[in-house]
CSV table of C-alpha atoms in Angstrom, one decimal:
chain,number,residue,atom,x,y,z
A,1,UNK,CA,140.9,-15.7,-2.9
A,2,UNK,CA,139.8,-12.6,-4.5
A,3,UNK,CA,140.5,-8.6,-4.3
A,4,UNK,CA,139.4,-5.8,-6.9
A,5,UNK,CA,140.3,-1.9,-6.8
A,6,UNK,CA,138.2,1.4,-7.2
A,7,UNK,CA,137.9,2.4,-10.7
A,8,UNK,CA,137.6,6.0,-12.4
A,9,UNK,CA,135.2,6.4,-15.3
A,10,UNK,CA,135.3,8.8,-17.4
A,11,UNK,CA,132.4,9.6,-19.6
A,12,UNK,CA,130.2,12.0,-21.8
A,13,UNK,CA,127.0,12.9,-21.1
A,14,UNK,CA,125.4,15.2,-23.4
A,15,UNK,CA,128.6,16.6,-24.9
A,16,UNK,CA,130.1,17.2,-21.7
A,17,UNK,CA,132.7,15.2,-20.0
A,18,UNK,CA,131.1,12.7,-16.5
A,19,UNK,CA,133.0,11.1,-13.6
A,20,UNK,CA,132.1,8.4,-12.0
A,21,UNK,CA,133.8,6.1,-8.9
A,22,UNK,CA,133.3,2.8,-8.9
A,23,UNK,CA,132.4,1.1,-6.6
A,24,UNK,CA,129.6,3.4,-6.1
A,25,UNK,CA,127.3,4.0,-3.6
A,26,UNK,CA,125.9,0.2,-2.5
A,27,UNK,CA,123.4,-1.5,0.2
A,28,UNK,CA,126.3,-3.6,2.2
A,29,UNK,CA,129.8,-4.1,2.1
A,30,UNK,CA,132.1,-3.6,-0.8
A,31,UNK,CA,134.8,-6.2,0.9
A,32,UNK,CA,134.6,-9.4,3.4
A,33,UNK,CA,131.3,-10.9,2.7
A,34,UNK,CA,129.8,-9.6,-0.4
A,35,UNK,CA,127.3,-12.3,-1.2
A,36,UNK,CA,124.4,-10.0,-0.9
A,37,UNK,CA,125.8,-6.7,-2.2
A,38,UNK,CA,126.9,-8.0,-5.3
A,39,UNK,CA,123.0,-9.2,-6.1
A,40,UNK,CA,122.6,-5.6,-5.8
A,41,UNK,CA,125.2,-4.0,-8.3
A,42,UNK,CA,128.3,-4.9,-9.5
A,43,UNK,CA,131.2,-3.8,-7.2
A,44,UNK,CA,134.1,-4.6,-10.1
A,45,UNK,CA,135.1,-4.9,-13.0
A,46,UNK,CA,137.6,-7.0,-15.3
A,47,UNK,CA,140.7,-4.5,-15.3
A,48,UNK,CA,139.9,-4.0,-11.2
A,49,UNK,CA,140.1,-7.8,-10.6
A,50,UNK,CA,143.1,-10.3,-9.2
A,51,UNK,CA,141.5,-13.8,-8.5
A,52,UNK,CA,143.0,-17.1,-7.4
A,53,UNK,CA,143.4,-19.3,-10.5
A,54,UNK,CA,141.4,-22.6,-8.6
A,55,UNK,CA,138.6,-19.9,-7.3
A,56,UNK,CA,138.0,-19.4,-11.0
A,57,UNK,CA,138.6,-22.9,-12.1
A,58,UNK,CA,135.8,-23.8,-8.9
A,59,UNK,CA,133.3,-21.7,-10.4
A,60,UNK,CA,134.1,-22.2,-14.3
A,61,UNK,CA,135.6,-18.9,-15.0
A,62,UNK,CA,133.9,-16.6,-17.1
A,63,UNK,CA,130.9,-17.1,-19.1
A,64,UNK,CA,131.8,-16.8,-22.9
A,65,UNK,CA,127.6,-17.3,-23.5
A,66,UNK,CA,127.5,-13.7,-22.0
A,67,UNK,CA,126.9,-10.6,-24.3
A,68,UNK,CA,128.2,-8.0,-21.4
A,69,UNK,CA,128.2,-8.1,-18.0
A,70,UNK,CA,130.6,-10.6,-17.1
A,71,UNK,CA,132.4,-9.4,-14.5
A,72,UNK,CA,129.2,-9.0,-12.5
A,73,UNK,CA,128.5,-12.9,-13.3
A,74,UNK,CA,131.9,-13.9,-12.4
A,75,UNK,CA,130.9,-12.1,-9.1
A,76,UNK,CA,128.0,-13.4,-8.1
A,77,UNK,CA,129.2,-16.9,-8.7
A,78,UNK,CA,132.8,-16.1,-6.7
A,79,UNK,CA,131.4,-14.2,-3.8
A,80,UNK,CA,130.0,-17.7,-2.0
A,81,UNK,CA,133.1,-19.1,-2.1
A,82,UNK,CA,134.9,-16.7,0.3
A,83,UNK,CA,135.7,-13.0,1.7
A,84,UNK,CA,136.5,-10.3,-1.2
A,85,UNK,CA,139.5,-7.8,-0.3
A,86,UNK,CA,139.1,-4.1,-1.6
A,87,UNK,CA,141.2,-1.7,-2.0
A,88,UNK,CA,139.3,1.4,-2.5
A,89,UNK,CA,141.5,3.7,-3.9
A,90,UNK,CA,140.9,5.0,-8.0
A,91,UNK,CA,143.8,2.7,-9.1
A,92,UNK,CA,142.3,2.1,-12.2
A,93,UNK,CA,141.0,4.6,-15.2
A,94,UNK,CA,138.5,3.6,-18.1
A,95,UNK,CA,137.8,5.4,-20.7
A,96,UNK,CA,134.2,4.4,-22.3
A,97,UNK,CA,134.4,4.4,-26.3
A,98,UNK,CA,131.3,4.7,-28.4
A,99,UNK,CA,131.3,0.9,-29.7
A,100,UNK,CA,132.0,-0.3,-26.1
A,101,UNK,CA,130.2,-3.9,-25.0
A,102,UNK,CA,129.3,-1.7,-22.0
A,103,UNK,CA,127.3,0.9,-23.9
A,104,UNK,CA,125.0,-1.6,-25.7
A,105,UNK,CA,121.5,-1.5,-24.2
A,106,UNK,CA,120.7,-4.7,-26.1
A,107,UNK,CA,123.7,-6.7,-25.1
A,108,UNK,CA,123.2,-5.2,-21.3
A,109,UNK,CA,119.4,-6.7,-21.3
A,110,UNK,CA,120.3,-9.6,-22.7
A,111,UNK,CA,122.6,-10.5,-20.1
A,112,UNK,CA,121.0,-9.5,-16.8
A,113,UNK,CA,118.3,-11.3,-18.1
A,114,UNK,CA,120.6,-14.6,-18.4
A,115,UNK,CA,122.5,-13.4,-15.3
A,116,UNK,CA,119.5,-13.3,-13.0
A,117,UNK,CA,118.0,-16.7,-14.7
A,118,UNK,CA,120.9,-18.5,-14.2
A,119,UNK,CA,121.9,-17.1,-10.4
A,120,UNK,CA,118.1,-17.3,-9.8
A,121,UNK,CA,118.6,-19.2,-6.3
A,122,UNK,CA,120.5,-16.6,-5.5
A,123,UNK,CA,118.1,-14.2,-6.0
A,124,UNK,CA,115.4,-15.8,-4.0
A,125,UNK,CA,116.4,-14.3,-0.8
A,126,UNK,CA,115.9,-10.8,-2.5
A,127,UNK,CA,112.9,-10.5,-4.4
A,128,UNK,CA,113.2,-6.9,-4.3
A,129,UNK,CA,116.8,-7.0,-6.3
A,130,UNK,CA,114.9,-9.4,-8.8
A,131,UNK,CA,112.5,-7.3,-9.3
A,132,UNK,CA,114.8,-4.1,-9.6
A,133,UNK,CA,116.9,-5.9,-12.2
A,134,UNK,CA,114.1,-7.2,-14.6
A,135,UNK,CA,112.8,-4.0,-14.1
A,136,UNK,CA,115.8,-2.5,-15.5
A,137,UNK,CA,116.2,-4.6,-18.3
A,138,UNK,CA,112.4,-3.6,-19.1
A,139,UNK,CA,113.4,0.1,-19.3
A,140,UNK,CA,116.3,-0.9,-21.4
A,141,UNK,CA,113.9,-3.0,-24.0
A,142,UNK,CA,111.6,0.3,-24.0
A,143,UNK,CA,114.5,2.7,-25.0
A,144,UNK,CA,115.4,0.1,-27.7
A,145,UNK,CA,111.9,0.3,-28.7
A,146,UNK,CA,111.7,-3.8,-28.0
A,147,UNK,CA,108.3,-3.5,-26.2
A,148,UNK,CA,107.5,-6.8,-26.5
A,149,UNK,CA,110.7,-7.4,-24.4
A,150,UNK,CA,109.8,-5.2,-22.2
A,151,UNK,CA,106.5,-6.1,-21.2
A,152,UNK,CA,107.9,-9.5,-20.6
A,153,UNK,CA,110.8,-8.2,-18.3
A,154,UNK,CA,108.4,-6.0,-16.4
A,155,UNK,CA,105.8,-9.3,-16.1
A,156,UNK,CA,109.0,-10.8,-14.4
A,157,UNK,CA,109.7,-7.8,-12.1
């Protein structure tokens, strides 16, 4: 139904060039059954991706309403339906640029917010992923000096 690749990142990090694999280091498996794992983190990403065109037509595809994040969505709702094959080898390499949907703290707490809300059954068997993830978006509102956000995220955690 589904199978996704590892993926290389490359990165900066205070002027100096980062690698990183993904997918990292998870709870649970990266392949087979990933209903759980995927509440945890995301284990791919668009360019890693090959799915079955009536998988994505089951679940709706991708969620234009998203601001980032969509492969993770498009995970979470996919996983239920079936096992996920990995290959995890580095077959893909990305390249982060400065204006990249991926490095927008906004856009990123924007849409866990509306990925967690809207997978929110999904979530109740793991309060403590919930909790990690509003969390997260909390710390992102902070950095963007949102507090307001913030406190609200955190209230949810």
């Amino acid at each position: 139904m589904a199978c996704y690749c590892g993926m290389v990142i490359l990165g900066q990090s205070g002027g100096r060039r980062t690698l990183s694999y993904v997918p990292g280091p998870v709870n649970g498996p990266i392949e087979g059954d990933t209903s759980e794992t995927i509440l945890g983190a995301s284990l791919a990403s668009t360019q890693t991706l090959v799915v079955r065109r009536d998988a994505l037509d089951r679940i709706d595809g991708f969620d234009p309403d998203l601001p980032a994040l969509v492969d993770w969505d498009l995970m979470i709702r996919l996983a239920p339906l079936g096992p996920i094959g990995c290959v995890d080898d580095p077959l893909v390499l990305q390249s982060f640029s400065d204006n990249s949907i991926t490095r927008s703290p906004e856009k990123r707490a924007l849409a866990r917010e509306r990925i967690v809300e809207k997978n929110r059954d999904r979530f109740a068997s793991r309060p403590d992923l919930l909790a990690r993830h509003y969390r997260s978006a909390a710390g992102e509102w902070r950095r963007l000096g949102r507090h307001e956000k913030g406190r609200a995220a955190l209230a949810r955690a």
